[in-house]
PDB file of C-alpha atoms in Angstrom:
ATOM      1  CA  MET A   1     -21.857-136.418 199.829  1.00  0.00           C
ATOM      2  CA  ASP A   2     -22.373-132.613 199.507  1.00  0.00           C
ATOM      3  CA  VAL A   3     -19.933-130.836 197.320  1.00  0.00           C
ATOM      4  CA  ILE A   4     -19.307-127.253 196.169  1.00  0.00           C
ATOM      5  CA  LEU A   5     -18.894-127.041 192.452  1.00  0.00           C
ATOM      6  CA  LEU A   6     -15.776-125.221 191.116  1.00  0.00           C
ATOM      7  CA  GLU A   7     -17.000-125.257 187.592  1.00  0.00           C
ATOM      8  CA  ARG A   8     -20.350-125.820 185.688  1.00  0.00           C
ATOM      9  CA  VAL A   9     -21.070-129.719 185.585  1.00  0.00           C
ATOM     10  CA  GLU A  10     -23.732-130.765 183.213  1.00  0.00           C
ATOM     11  CA  LYS A  11     -26.880-131.960 184.871  1.00  0.00           C
ATOM     12  CA  LEU A  12     -25.494-130.918 188.330  1.00  0.00           C
ATOM     13  CA  GLY A  13     -25.168-127.175 188.539  1.00  0.00           C
ATOM     14  CA  ALA A  14     -22.986-123.999 188.183  1.00  0.00           C
ATOM     15  CA  ILE A  15     -19.974-122.589 189.956  1.00  0.00           C
ATOM     16  CA  GLY A  16     -20.591-122.285 193.772  1.00  0.00           C
ATOM     17  CA  ASP A  17     -23.634-124.534 193.780  1.00  0.00           C
ATOM     18  CA  VAL A  18     -23.706-126.943 196.688  1.00  0.00           C
ATOM     19  CA  VAL A  19     -25.047-130.220 195.369  1.00  0.00           C
ATOM     20  CA  LYS A  20     -25.564-133.770 196.827  1.00  0.00           C
ATOM     21  CA  VAL A  21     -23.845-136.491 194.682  1.00  0.00           C
ATOM     22  CA  LYS A  22     -23.024-140.126 195.143  1.00  0.00           C
ATOM     23  CA  ASP A  23     -19.796-140.649 197.164  1.00  0.00           C
ATOM     24  CA  GLY A  24     -18.204-142.647 194.355  1.00  0.00           C
ATOM     25  CA  PHE A  25     -18.779-139.920 191.723  1.00  0.00           C
ATOM     26  CA  ALA A  26     -17.298-137.305 194.101  1.00  0.00           C
ATOM     27  CA  ARG A  27     -14.330-139.391 195.114  1.00  0.00           C
ATOM     28  CA  ASN A  28     -13.456-140.815 191.670  1.00  0.00           C
ATOM     29  CA  TYR A  29     -14.378-137.867 189.338  1.00  0.00           C
ATOM     30  CA  LEU A  30     -15.357-134.519 190.909  1.00  0.00           C
ATOM     31  CA  LEU A  31     -12.632-134.261 193.590  1.00  0.00           C
ATOM     32  CA  PRO A  32      -9.556-135.651 191.745  1.00  0.00           C
ATOM     33  CA  ASN A  33     -10.368-133.532 188.591  1.00  0.00           C
ATOM     34  CA  LYS A  34     -10.685-130.457 190.812  1.00  0.00           C
ATOM     35  CA  LYS A  35     -14.258-129.826 189.618  1.00  0.00           C
ATOM     36  CA  ALA A  36     -15.621-129.697 193.226  1.00  0.00           C
ATOM     37  CA  LEU A  37     -14.672-129.423 196.938  1.00  0.00           C
ATOM     38  CA  ARG A  38     -16.179-131.251 199.787  1.00  0.00           C
ATOM     39  CA  ALA A  39     -18.934-128.967 201.186  1.00  0.00           C
ATOM     40  CA  ASN A  40     -17.641-128.407 204.779  1.00  0.00           C
ATOM     41  CA  GLU A  41     -17.277-125.148 206.715  1.00  0.00           C
ATOM     42  CA  SER A  42     -13.586-124.511 205.953  1.00  0.00           C
ATOM     43  CA  ASN A  43     -13.944-125.292 202.248  1.00  0.00           C
ATOM     44  CA  ARG A  44     -16.890-122.956 202.043  1.00  0.00           C
ATOM     45  CA  LYS A  45     -14.708-120.219 203.542  1.00  0.00           C
ATOM     46  CA  VAL A  46     -11.892-121.025 201.187  1.00  0.00           C
ATOM     47  CA  PHE A  47     -14.305-120.942 198.239  1.00  0.00           C
ATOM     48  CA  GLU A  48     -15.946-117.767 199.177  1.00  0.00           C
ATOM     49  CA  ALA A  49     -12.618-116.000 199.568  1.00  0.00           C
ATOM     50  CA  ASN A  50     -11.449-117.255 196.180  1.00  0.00           C
ATOM     51  CA  ARG A  51     -14.787-117.101 194.368  1.00  0.00           C
ATOM     52  CA  ALA A  52     -13.973-113.939 192.382  1.00  0.00           C
ATOM     53  CA  ARG A  53     -10.703-115.480 191.115  1.00  0.00           C
ATOM     54  CA  ILE A  54     -12.325-118.850 190.388  1.00  0.00           C
ATOM     55  CA  GLU A  55     -15.123-117.124 188.290  1.00  0.00           C
ATOM     56  CA  ALA A  56     -12.488-114.952 186.478  1.00  0.00           C
ATOM     57  CA  ASP A  57     -10.431-118.000 185.684  1.00  0.00           C
ATOM     58  CA  ASN A  58     -13.618-119.756 184.432  1.00  0.00           C
ATOM     59  CA  ALA A  59     -14.573-116.783 182.271  1.00  0.00           C
ATOM     60  CA  ASN A  60     -11.098-116.637 180.644  1.00  0.00           C
ATOM     61  CA  ARG A  61     -11.174-120.349 179.949  1.00  0.00           C
ATOM     62  CA  ARG A  62     -14.683-120.005 178.480  1.00  0.00           C
ATOM     63  CA  GLY A  63     -13.503-117.189 176.214  1.00  0.00           C
ATOM     64  CA  GLU A  64     -10.638-119.265 175.023  1.00  0.00           C
ATOM     65  CA  ALA A  65     -13.006-122.142 174.294  1.00  0.00           C
ATOM     66  CA  GLU A  66     -15.501-119.873 172.474  1.00  0.00           C
ATOM     67  CA  ILE A  67     -12.570-118.713 170.151  1.00  0.00           C
ATOM     68  CA  GLU A  68     -11.442-122.336 169.695  1.00  0.00           C
ATOM     69  CA  ALA A  69     -15.098-123.399 168.922  1.00  0.00           C
ATOM     70  CA  LYS A  70     -15.020-121.097 165.883  1.00  0.00           C
ATOM     71  CA  SER A  71     -12.309-123.230 164.404  1.00  0.00           C
ATOM     72  CA  PHE A  72     -14.676-126.247 164.660  1.00  0.00           C
ATOM     73  CA  LYS A  73     -17.286-124.642 162.356  1.00  0.00           C
ATOM     74  CA  ASP A  74     -18.427-127.315 159.906  1.00  0.00           C
ATOM     75  CA  ALA A  75     -15.610-129.656 161.239  1.00  0.00           C
ATOM     76  CA  SER A  76     -15.784-133.116 160.065  1.00  0.00           C
ATOM     77  CA  VAL A  77     -13.451-136.139 160.064  1.00  0.00           C
ATOM     78  CA  THR A  78     -13.465-139.333 158.042  1.00  0.00           C
ATOM     79  CA  ILE A  79     -12.351-142.694 159.502  1.00  0.00           C
ATOM     80  CA  ILE A  80     -11.850-145.562 157.166  1.00  0.00           C
ATOM     81  CA  ARG A  81     -12.487-148.956 158.758  1.00  0.00           C
ATOM     82  CA  GLN A  82     -13.127-152.495 157.607  1.00  0.00           C
ATOM     83  CA  ALA A  83     -16.718-153.667 157.889  1.00  0.00           C
ATOM     84  CA  SER A  84     -18.982-156.474 156.971  1.00  0.00           C
ATOM     85  CA  ASN A  85     -21.438-156.523 154.060  1.00  0.00           C
ATOM     86  CA  VAL A  86     -24.149-155.231 156.301  1.00  0.00           C
ATOM     87  CA  GLY A  87     -22.028-152.232 157.491  1.00  0.00           C
ATOM     88  CA  GLN A  88     -20.960-153.656 160.996  1.00  0.00           C
ATOM     89  CA  LEU A  89     -17.515-152.626 161.822  1.00  0.00           C
ATOM     90  CA  TYR A  90     -14.875-155.263 162.763  1.00  0.00           C
ATOM     91  CA  GLY A  91     -14.103-153.734 166.099  1.00  0.00           C
ATOM     92  CA  SER A  92     -15.485-150.226 166.945  1.00  0.00           C
ATOM     93  CA  VAL A  93     -14.510-146.580 166.830  1.00  0.00           C
ATOM     94  CA  ALA A  94     -13.871-145.292 170.330  1.00  0.00           C
ATOM     95  CA  VAL A  95     -12.865-141.956 171.839  1.00  0.00           C
ATOM     96  CA  ARG A  96      -9.120-142.645 171.223  1.00  0.00           C
ATOM     97  CA  ASP A  97      -9.852-142.974 167.420  1.00  0.00           C
ATOM     98  CA  LEU A  98     -11.820-139.794 167.377  1.00  0.00           C
ATOM     99  CA  VAL A  99      -9.009-137.859 169.323  1.00  0.00           C
ATOM    100  CA  GLU A 100      -6.435-139.072 166.718  1.00  0.00           C
ATOM    101  CA  ALA A 101      -8.680-138.103 163.746  1.00  0.00           C
ATOM    102  CA  LEU A 102      -9.358-134.692 165.150  1.00  0.00           C
ATOM    103  CA  ASN A 103      -5.660-134.069 166.005  1.00  0.00           C
ATOM    104  CA  GLU A 104      -4.748-135.055 162.410  1.00  0.00           C
ATOM    105  CA  ALA A 105      -7.316-132.565 161.176  1.00  0.00           C
ATOM    106  CA  GLY A 106      -5.670-129.839 163.191  1.00  0.00           C
ATOM    107  CA  HIS A 107      -7.957-129.789 166.199  1.00  0.00           C
ATOM    108  CA  LYS A 108      -6.189-130.572 169.425  1.00  0.00           C
ATOM    109  CA  VAL A 109      -8.592-132.077 171.810  1.00  0.00           C
ATOM    110  CA  ALA A 110      -8.203-134.087 175.007  1.00  0.00           C
ATOM    111  CA  LYS A 111      -9.835-137.511 175.443  1.00  0.00           C
ATOM    112  CA  SER A 112     -11.913-136.031 178.255  1.00  0.00           C
ATOM    113  CA  SER A 113     -13.469-133.587 175.879  1.00  0.00           C
ATOM    114  CA  ILE A 114     -15.093-136.192 173.564  1.00  0.00           C
ATOM    115  CA  VAL A 115     -18.638-137.008 174.733  1.00  0.00           C
ATOM    116  CA  LEU A 116     -19.395-140.437 173.273  1.00  0.00           C
ATOM    117  CA  ASP A 117     -22.167-142.469 175.020  1.00  0.00           C
ATOM    118  CA  LYS A 118     -21.116-145.794 173.462  1.00  0.00           C
ATOM    119  CA  PRO A 119     -18.563-146.789 170.854  1.00  0.00           C
ATOM    120  CA  ILE A 120     -19.566-146.551 167.269  1.00  0.00           C
ATOM    121  CA  LYS A 121     -20.072-150.014 165.675  1.00  0.00           C
ATOM    122  CA  ALA A 122     -21.330-149.434 162.135  1.00  0.00           C
ATOM    123  CA  ILE A 123     -20.515-147.439 159.097  1.00  0.00           C
ATOM    124  CA  GLY A 124     -22.515-144.152 158.610  1.00  0.00           C
ATOM    125  CA  LEU A 125     -22.532-140.448 159.600  1.00  0.00           C
ATOM    126  CA  TYR A 126     -22.455-139.504 163.345  1.00  0.00           C
ATOM    127  CA  ASP A 127     -22.694-136.243 165.147  1.00  0.00           C
ATOM    128  CA  VAL A 128     -20.166-136.351 168.000  1.00  0.00           C
ATOM    129  CA  LYS A 129     -20.144-133.764 170.830  1.00  0.00           C
ATOM    130  CA  VAL A 130     -16.801-132.223 171.800  1.00  0.00           C
ATOM    131  CA  ALA A 131     -16.928-130.309 175.096  1.00  0.00           C
ATOM    132  CA  LEU A 132     -14.079-127.551 174.890  1.00  0.00           C
ATOM    133  CA  HIS A 133     -15.261-126.198 178.318  1.00  0.00           C
ATOM    134  CA  PRO A 134     -18.106-127.011 180.728  1.00  0.00           C
ATOM    135  CA  GLU A 135     -20.106-124.244 179.073  1.00  0.00           C
ATOM    136  CA  VAL A 136     -18.882-124.511 175.441  1.00  0.00           C
ATOM    137  CA  ALA A 137     -19.486-127.567 173.210  1.00  0.00           C
ATOM    138  CA  VAL A 138     -19.303-128.095 169.425  1.00  0.00           C
ATOM    139  CA  ASN A 139     -20.531-130.848 167.216  1.00  0.00           C
ATOM    140  CA  VAL A 140     -18.225-132.739 164.814  1.00  0.00           C
ATOM    141  CA  LYS A 141     -19.499-134.782 161.831  1.00  0.00           C
ATOM    142  CA  VAL A 142     -17.762-138.141 161.899  1.00  0.00           C
ATOM    143  CA  ASN A 143     -17.974-140.104 158.677  1.00  0.00           C
ATOM    144  CA  ILE A 144     -17.184-143.796 159.169  1.00  0.00           C
ATOM    145  CA  ALA A 145     -16.794-145.658 155.879  1.00  0.00           C
ATOM    146  CA  ARG A 146     -14.997-148.659 154.267  1.00  0.00           C
ATOM    147  CA  SER A 147     -13.239-146.572 151.588  1.00  0.00           C
ATOM    148  CA  PRO A 148     -12.575-142.951 150.720  1.00  0.00           C
ATOM    149  CA  GLU A 149     -15.037-143.334 147.763  1.00  0.00           C
ATOM    150  CA  GLU A 150     -17.763-144.644 150.206  1.00  0.00           C
ATOM    151  CA  ALA A 151     -17.030-141.787 152.541  1.00  0.00           C
ATOM    152  CA  GLU A 152     -17.491-139.122 149.791  1.00  0.00           C
ATOM    153  CA  MET A 153     -20.861-140.818 148.822  1.00  0.00           C
ATOM    154  CA  GLN A 154     -21.982-140.782 152.507  1.00  0.00           C
ATOM    155  CA  ALA A 155     -20.965-137.115 152.794  1.00  0.00           C
ATOM    156  CA  LYS A 156     -23.251-136.334 149.797  1.00  0.00           C
ATOM    157  CA  GLY A 157     -26.144-137.933 151.550  1.00  0.00           C
ATOM    158  CA  VAL A 158     -26.067-141.408 149.762  1.00  0.00           C
ATOM    159  CA  ASP A 159     -27.197-144.300 151.995  1.00  0.00           C
ATOM    160  CA  VAL A 160     -24.383-146.647 151.095  1.00  0.00           C
ATOM    161  CA  MET A 161     -25.890-149.727 152.761  1.00  0.00           C
ATOM    162  CA  ALA A 162     -29.208-149.280 150.980  1.00  0.00           C
ATOM    163  CA  GLN A 163     -27.308-148.849 147.632  1.00  0.00           C
ATOM    164  CA  VAL A 164     -25.355-152.071 148.311  1.00  0.00           C
ATOM    165  CA  PHE A 165     -28.661-153.958 148.787  1.00  0.00           C
ATOM    166  CA  GLU A 166     -30.147-152.402 145.668  1.00  0.00           C
ATOM    167  CA  GLU A 167     -27.175-153.436 143.570  1.00  0.00           C
ATOM    168  CA  GLY A 168     -27.330-156.969 145.062  1.00  0.00           C
ATOM    169  CA  ARG A 169     -31.098-157.147 144.098  1.00  0.00           C
ATOM    170  CA  ASP A 170     -30.389-155.985 140.492  1.00  0.00           C
ATOM    171  CA  GLN A 171     -27.778-158.673 140.064  1.00  0.00           C
ATOM    172  CA  GLY A 172     -30.127-161.355 141.384  1.00  0.00           C
ATOM    173  CA  GLY A 173     -28.113-161.726 144.703  1.00  0.00           C
ATOM    174  CA  PHE A 174     -29.716-161.444 148.160  1.00  0.00           C
ATOM    175  CA  VAL A 175     -33.282-162.284 147.040  1.00  0.00           C
ATOM    176  CA  GLU A 176     -33.027-165.662 145.293  1.00  0.00           C
ATOM    177  CA  ALA A 177     -35.374-168.033 147.090  1.00  0.00           C
ATOM    178  CA  PHE A 178     -33.834-171.105 148.669  1.00  0.00           C
ATOM    179  CA  ASP A 179     -35.051-174.334 147.180  1.00  0.00           C
ATOM    180  CA  PRO A 180     -34.301-177.282 149.559  1.00  0.00           C
ATOM    181  CA  ASN A 181     -34.872-179.754 146.720  1.00  0.00           C
ATOM    182  CA  ALA A 182     -32.498-178.104 144.344  1.00  0.00           C
ATOM    183  CA  GLU A 183     -29.511-180.233 143.128  1.00  0.00           C
ATOM    184  CA  PRO A 184     -26.220-178.376 143.420  1.00  0.00           C
ATOM    185  CA  GLY A 185     -25.459-176.486 140.258  1.00  0.00           C
ATOM    186  CA  ALA A 186     -28.879-177.043 138.610  1.00  0.00           C
ATOM    187  CA  SER A 187     -30.560-173.752 137.387  1.00  0.00           C
ATOM    188  CA  ALA A 188     -34.074-172.952 138.191  1.00  0.00           C
ATOM    189  CA  ASP A 189     -35.260-173.923 134.564  1.00  0.00           C
ATOM    190  CA  GLU A 190     -33.683-177.341 134.823  1.00  0.00           C
ATOM    191  CA  ARG A 191     -35.327-177.980 138.137  1.00  0.00           C
ATOM    192  CA  ASP A 192     -38.661-177.028 136.570  1.00  0.00           C
ATOM    193  CA  ASP A 193     -38.186-179.449 133.721  1.00  0.00           C
ATOM    194  CA  ARG A 194     -37.388-182.333 136.018  1.00  0.00           C
ATOM    195  CA  GLN A 195     -40.494-181.755 138.177  1.00  0.00           C
ATOM    196  CA  GLU A 196     -43.026-181.780 135.370  1.00  0.00           C
ATOM    197  CA  PRO A 197     -44.721-185.201 134.887  1.00  0.00           C
ATOM    198  CA  ALA A 198     -43.890-186.778 131.512  1.00  0.00           C
ATOM    199  CA  GLN A 199     -46.515-186.292 128.846  1.00  0.00           C
ATOM    200  CA  GLY A 200     -47.750-189.399 127.061  1.00  0.00           C
TER     201      GLY A 200
END
């Protein structure tokens, strides 16, 4: 289907461009969200007659978004979640969680503004794009951790998971070799004693 864009759409074009898109994309997204009109003769006339107003409205919204973008300078949010020893989250952090965290931090954003390719499923630091306007986007640092202390360490650049493994190694965890012949509760020294042939 050919459509006339009413606003800039990423990877498609700018206001007034006539572009060919899949029918489903037009019917389910572009048309209901008033981002485009079907490209027929009457719509072209309507668009041309209103072009100046559409472009002026867009410029106003872009100006507001640029002002709002300044409030996002160095914006970051921390989300505390339960996770396994290897950092896999129980569940995931999705768009709804990010909207709630940003709202709590004083940034009013709509769900449709968050650009998240796939849900976040592990602890760590992530850059998440927030589109305040089709032509204005900001990046927000999202710190996903198991505790506020862990979040603080991650914010300082500490690789929390690497540190957990280091601590485990120091304490003799994680790396002890598995001995299939070991008796339950026997220490490595006792096992060695039993396996030596008797002298004599």
